[in-house]
mmCIF file of C-alpha atoms and ligand atoms in Angstrom:
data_model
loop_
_atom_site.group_PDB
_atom_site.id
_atom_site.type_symbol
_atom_site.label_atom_id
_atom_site.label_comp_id
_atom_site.label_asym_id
_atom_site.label_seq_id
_atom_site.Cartn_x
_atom_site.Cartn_y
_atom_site.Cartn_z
ATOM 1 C CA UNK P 1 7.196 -20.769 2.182
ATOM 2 C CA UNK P 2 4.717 -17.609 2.817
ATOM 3 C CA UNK P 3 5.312 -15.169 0.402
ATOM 4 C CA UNK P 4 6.576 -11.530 1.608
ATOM 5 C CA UNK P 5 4.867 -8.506 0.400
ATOM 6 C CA UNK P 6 6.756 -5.332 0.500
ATOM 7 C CA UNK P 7 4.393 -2.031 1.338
ATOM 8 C CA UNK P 8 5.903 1.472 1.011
ATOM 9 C CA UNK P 9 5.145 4.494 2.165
ATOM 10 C CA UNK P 10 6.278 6.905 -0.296
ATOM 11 C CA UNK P 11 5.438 10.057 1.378
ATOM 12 C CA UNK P 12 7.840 11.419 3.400
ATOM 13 C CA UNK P 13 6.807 15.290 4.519
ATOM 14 C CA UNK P 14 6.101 16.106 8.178
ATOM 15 C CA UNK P 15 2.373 16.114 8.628
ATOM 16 C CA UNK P 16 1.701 13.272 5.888
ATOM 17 C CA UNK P 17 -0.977 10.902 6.336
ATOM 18 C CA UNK P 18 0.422 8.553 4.257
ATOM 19 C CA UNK P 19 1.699 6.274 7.090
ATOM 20 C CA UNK P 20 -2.295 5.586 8.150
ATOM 21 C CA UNK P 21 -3.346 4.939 4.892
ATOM 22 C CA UNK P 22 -0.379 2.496 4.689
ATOM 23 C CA UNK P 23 -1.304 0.952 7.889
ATOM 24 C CA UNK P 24 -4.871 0.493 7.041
ATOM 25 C CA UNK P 25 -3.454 -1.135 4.134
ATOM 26 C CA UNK P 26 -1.121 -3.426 6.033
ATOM 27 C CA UNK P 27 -3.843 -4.847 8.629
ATOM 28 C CA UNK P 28 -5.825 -5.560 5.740
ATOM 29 C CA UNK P 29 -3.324 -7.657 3.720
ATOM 30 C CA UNK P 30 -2.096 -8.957 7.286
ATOM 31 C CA UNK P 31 -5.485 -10.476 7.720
ATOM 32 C CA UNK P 32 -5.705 -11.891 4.446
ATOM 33 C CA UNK P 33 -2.847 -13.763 5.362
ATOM 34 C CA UNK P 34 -1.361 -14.588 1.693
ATOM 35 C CA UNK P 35 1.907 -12.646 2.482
ATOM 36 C CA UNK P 36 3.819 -12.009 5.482
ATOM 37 C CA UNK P 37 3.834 -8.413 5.078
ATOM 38 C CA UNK P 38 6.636 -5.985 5.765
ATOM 39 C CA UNK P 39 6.732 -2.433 5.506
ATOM 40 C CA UNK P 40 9.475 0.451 4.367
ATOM 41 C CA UNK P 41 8.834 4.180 5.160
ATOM 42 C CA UNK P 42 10.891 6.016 2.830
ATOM 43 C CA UNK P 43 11.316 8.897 5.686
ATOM 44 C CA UNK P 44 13.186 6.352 7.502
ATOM 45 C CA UNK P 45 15.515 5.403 4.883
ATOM 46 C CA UNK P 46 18.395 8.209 3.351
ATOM 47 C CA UNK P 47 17.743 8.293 -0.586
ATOM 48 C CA UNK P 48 20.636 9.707 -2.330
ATOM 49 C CA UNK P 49 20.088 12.605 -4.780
ATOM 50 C CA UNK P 50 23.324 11.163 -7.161
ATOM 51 C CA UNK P 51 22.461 8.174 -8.700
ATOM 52 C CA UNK P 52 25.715 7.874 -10.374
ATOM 53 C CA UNK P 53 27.509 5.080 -9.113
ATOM 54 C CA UNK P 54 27.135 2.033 -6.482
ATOM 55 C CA UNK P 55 24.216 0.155 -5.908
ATOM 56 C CA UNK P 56 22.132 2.629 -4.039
ATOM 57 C CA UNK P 57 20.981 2.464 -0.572
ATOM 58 C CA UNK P 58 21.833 -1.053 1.387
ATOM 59 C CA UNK P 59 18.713 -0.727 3.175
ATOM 60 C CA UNK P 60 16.563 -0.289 -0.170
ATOM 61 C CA UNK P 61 18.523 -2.934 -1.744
ATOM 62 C CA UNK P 62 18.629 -5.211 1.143
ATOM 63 C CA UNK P 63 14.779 -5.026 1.930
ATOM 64 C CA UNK P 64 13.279 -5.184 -1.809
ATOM 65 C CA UNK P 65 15.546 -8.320 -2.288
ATOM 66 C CA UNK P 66 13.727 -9.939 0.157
ATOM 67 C CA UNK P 67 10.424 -9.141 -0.865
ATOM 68 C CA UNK P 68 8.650 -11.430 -3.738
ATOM 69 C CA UNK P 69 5.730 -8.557 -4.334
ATOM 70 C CA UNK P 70 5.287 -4.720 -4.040
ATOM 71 C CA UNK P 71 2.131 -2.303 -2.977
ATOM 72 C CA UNK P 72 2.909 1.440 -3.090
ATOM 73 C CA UNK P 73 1.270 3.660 -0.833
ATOM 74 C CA UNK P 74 1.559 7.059 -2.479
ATOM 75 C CA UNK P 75 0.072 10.449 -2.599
ATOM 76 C CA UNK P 76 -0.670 12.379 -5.497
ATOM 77 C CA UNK P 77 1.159 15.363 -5.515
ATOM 78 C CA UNK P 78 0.535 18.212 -8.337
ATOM 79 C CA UNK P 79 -0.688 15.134 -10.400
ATOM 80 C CA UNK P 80 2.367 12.895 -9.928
ATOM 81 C CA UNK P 81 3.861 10.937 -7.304
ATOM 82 C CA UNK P 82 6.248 11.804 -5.240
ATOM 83 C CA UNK P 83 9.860 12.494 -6.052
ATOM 84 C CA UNK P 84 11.019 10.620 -2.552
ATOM 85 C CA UNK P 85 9.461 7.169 -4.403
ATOM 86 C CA UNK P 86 11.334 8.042 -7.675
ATOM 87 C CA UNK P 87 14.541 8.224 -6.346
ATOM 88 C CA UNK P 88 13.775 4.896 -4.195
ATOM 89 C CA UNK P 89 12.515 3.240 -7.485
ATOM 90 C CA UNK P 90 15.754 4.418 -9.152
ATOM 91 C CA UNK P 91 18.174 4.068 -6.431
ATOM 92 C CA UNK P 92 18.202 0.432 -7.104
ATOM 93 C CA UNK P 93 17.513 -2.096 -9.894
ATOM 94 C CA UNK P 94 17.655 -5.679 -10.235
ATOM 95 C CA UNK P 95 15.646 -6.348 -6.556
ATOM 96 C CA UNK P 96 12.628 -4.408 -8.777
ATOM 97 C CA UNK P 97 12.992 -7.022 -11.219
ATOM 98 C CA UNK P 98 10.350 -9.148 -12.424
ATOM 99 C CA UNK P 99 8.044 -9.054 -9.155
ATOM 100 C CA UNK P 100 4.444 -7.925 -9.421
ATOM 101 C CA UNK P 101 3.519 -4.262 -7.978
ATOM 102 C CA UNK P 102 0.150 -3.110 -6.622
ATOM 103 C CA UNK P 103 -0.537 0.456 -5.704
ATOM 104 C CA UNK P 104 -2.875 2.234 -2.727
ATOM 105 C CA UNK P 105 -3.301 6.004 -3.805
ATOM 106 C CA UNK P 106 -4.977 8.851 -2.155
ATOM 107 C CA UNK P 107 -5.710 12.313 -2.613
ATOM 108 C CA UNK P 108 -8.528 14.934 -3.235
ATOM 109 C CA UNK P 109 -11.308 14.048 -5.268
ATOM 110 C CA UNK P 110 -9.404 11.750 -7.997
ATOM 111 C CA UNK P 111 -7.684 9.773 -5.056
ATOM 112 C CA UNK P 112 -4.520 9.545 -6.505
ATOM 113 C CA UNK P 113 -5.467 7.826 -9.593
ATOM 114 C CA UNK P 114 -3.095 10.555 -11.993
ATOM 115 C CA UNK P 115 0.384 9.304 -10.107
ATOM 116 C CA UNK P 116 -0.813 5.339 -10.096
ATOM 117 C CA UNK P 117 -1.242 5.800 -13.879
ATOM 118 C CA UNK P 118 1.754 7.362 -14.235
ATOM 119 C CA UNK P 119 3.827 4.794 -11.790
ATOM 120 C CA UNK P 120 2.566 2.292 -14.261
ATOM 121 C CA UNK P 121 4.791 3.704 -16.633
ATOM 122 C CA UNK P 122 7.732 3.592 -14.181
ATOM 123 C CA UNK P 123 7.377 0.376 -13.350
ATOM 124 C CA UNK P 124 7.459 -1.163 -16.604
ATOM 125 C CA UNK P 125 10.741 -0.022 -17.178
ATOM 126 C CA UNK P 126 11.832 -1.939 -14.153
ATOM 127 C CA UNK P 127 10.792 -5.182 -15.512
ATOM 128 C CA UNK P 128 7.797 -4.938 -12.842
ATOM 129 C CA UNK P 129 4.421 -6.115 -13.474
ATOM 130 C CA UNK P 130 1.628 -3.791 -12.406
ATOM 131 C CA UNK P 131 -1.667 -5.355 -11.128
ATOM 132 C CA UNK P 132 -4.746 -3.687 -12.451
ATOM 133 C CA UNK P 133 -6.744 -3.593 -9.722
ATOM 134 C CA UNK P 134 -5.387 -0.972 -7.176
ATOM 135 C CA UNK P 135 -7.047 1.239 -3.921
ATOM 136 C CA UNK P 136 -7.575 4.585 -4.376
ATOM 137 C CA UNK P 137 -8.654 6.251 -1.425
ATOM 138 C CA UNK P 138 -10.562 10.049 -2.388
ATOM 139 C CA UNK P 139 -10.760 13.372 -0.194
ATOM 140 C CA UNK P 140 -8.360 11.399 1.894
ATOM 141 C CA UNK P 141 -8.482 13.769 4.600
ATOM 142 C CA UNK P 142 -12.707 12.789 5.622
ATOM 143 C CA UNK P 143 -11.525 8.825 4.873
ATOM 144 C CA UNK P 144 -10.169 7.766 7.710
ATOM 145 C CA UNK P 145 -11.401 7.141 11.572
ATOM 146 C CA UNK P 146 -8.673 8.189 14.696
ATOM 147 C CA UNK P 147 -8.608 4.463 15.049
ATOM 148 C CA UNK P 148 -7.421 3.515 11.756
ATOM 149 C CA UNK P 149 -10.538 2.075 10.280
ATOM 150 C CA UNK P 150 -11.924 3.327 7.028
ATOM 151 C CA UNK P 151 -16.106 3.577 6.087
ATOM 152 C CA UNK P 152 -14.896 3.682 2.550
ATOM 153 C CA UNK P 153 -16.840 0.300 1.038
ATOM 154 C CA UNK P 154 -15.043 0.313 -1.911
ATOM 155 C CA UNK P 155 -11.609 0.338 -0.467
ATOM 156 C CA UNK P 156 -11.671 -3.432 1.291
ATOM 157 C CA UNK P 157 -12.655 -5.436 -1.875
ATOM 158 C CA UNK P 158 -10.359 -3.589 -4.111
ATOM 159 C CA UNK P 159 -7.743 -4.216 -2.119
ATOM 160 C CA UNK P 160 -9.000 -8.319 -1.845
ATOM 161 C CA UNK P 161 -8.862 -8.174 -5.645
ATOM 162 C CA UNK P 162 -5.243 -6.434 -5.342
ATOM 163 C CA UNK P 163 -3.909 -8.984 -3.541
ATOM 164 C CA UNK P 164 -5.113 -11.928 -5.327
ATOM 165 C CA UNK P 165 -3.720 -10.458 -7.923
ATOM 166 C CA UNK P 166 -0.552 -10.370 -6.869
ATOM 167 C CA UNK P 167 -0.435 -13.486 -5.606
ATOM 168 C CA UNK P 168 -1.041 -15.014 -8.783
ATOM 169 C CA UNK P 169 1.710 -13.299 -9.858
ATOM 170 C CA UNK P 170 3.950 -14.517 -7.386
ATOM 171 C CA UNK P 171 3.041 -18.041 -7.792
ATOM 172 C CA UNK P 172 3.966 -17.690 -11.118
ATOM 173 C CA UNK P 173 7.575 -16.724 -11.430
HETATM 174 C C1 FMN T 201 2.798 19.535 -2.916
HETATM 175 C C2 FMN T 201 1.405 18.983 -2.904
HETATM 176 C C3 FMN T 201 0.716 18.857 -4.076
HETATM 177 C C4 FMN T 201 -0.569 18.284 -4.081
HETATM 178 N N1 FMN T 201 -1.207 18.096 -5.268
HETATM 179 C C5 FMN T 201 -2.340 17.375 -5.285
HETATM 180 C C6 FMN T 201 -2.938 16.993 -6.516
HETATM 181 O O1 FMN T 201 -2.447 17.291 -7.587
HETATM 182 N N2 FMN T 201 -4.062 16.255 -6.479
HETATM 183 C C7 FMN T 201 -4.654 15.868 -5.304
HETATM 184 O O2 FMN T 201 -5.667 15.171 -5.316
HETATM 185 N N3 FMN T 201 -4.129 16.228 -4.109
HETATM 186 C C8 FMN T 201 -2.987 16.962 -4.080
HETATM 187 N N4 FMN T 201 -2.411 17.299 -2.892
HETATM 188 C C9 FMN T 201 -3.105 16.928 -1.671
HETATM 189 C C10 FMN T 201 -2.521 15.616 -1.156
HETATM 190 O O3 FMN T 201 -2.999 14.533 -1.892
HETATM 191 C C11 FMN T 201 -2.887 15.433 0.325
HETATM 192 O O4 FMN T 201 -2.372 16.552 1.021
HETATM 193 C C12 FMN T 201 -2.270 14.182 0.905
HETATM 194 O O5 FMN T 201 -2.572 14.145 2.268
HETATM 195 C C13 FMN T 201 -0.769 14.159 0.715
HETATM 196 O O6 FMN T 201 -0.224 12.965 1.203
HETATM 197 P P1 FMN T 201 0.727 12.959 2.498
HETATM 198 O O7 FMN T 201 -0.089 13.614 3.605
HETATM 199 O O8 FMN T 201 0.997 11.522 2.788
HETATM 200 O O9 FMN T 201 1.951 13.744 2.154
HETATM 201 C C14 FMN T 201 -1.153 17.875 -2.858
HETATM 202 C C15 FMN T 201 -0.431 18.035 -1.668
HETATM 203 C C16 FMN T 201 0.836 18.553 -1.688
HETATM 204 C C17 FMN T 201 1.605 18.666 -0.390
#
């Protein structure tokens, strides 16, 4: 059985560019073809602010149980990540649990390297397993065509490395 990879966008703010980075993510991991690949925008889904009882949003729970490996697309903001993936990473548990995670980050000139490092941290405590290779896309703004397409050369093998990565993972557990 194909593997499914679960990509998601983590920025949620009117204006983002998050879903395009995501995108140029997905196509890229589509065409790899390890993973059928499947995407959640966190401004599509209600996150709840009380975390104090239940099991958190169905559609969180429902979609992350499906998936056997995670990428994060996120943003850095103030040199963190944003609080909309937080409260998705917290609003449920178990369907975290024991599944390797990748990350894409962008930003200004450290391309989102600050809130990877410091969704490492998060991750751990969900029983995740973070990848080290990740995509980090700088001065995000200048990296992208209207079409999608990236002339950042780094970008395409990291990501190769990313998923390999987390395949191996995957076949492992
Ligand atoms: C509240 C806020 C804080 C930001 N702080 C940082 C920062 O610390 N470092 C950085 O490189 N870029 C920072 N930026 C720039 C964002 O990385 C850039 O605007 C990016 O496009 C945000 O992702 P989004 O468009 O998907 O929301 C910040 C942007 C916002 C809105």
């Amino acid at each position: 059985m194909v593997p499914v990879l679960g990509v998601i966008v983590g920025s949620v703010r009117a204006g983002r560019i998050g879903p395009t980075v995501a995108q140029w993510f997905v196509r890229h991991a589509e065409a790899d073809g390890t993973f059928d690949v499947r995407v959640l925008d966190l401004a599509d889904v209600v996150l709840p602010l009380d975390l104090s009882g239940g099991d958190g949003p169905d559609a969180v729970a429902a979609w992350a149980g499906e998936c056997d490996a995670f990428v994060l697309v996120t943003p850095e903001y103030n040199h963190g990540y944003p609080a909309s993936l937080k409260l998705a990473l917290d609003s449920v548990k178990h369907e975290w649990r024991g599944k390797p995670v990748g990350f894409v980050s962008y930003g200004g000139m450290a391309g989102g390297v600050r809130a990877v490092e410091q969704l490492r941290q998060v991750v751990a405590e969900l029983h995740m397993v973070s990848v080290r290779d990740a995509v980090s896309f700088g001065r995000v703004k200048r990296a992208f065509e209207v079409d999608g397409t990236t002339r950042d050369e780094v970008a395409p093998d990291a990501a190769d490395r990313m998923v390999g990565q987390l395949a191996a993972w995957v076949r492992r557990v």
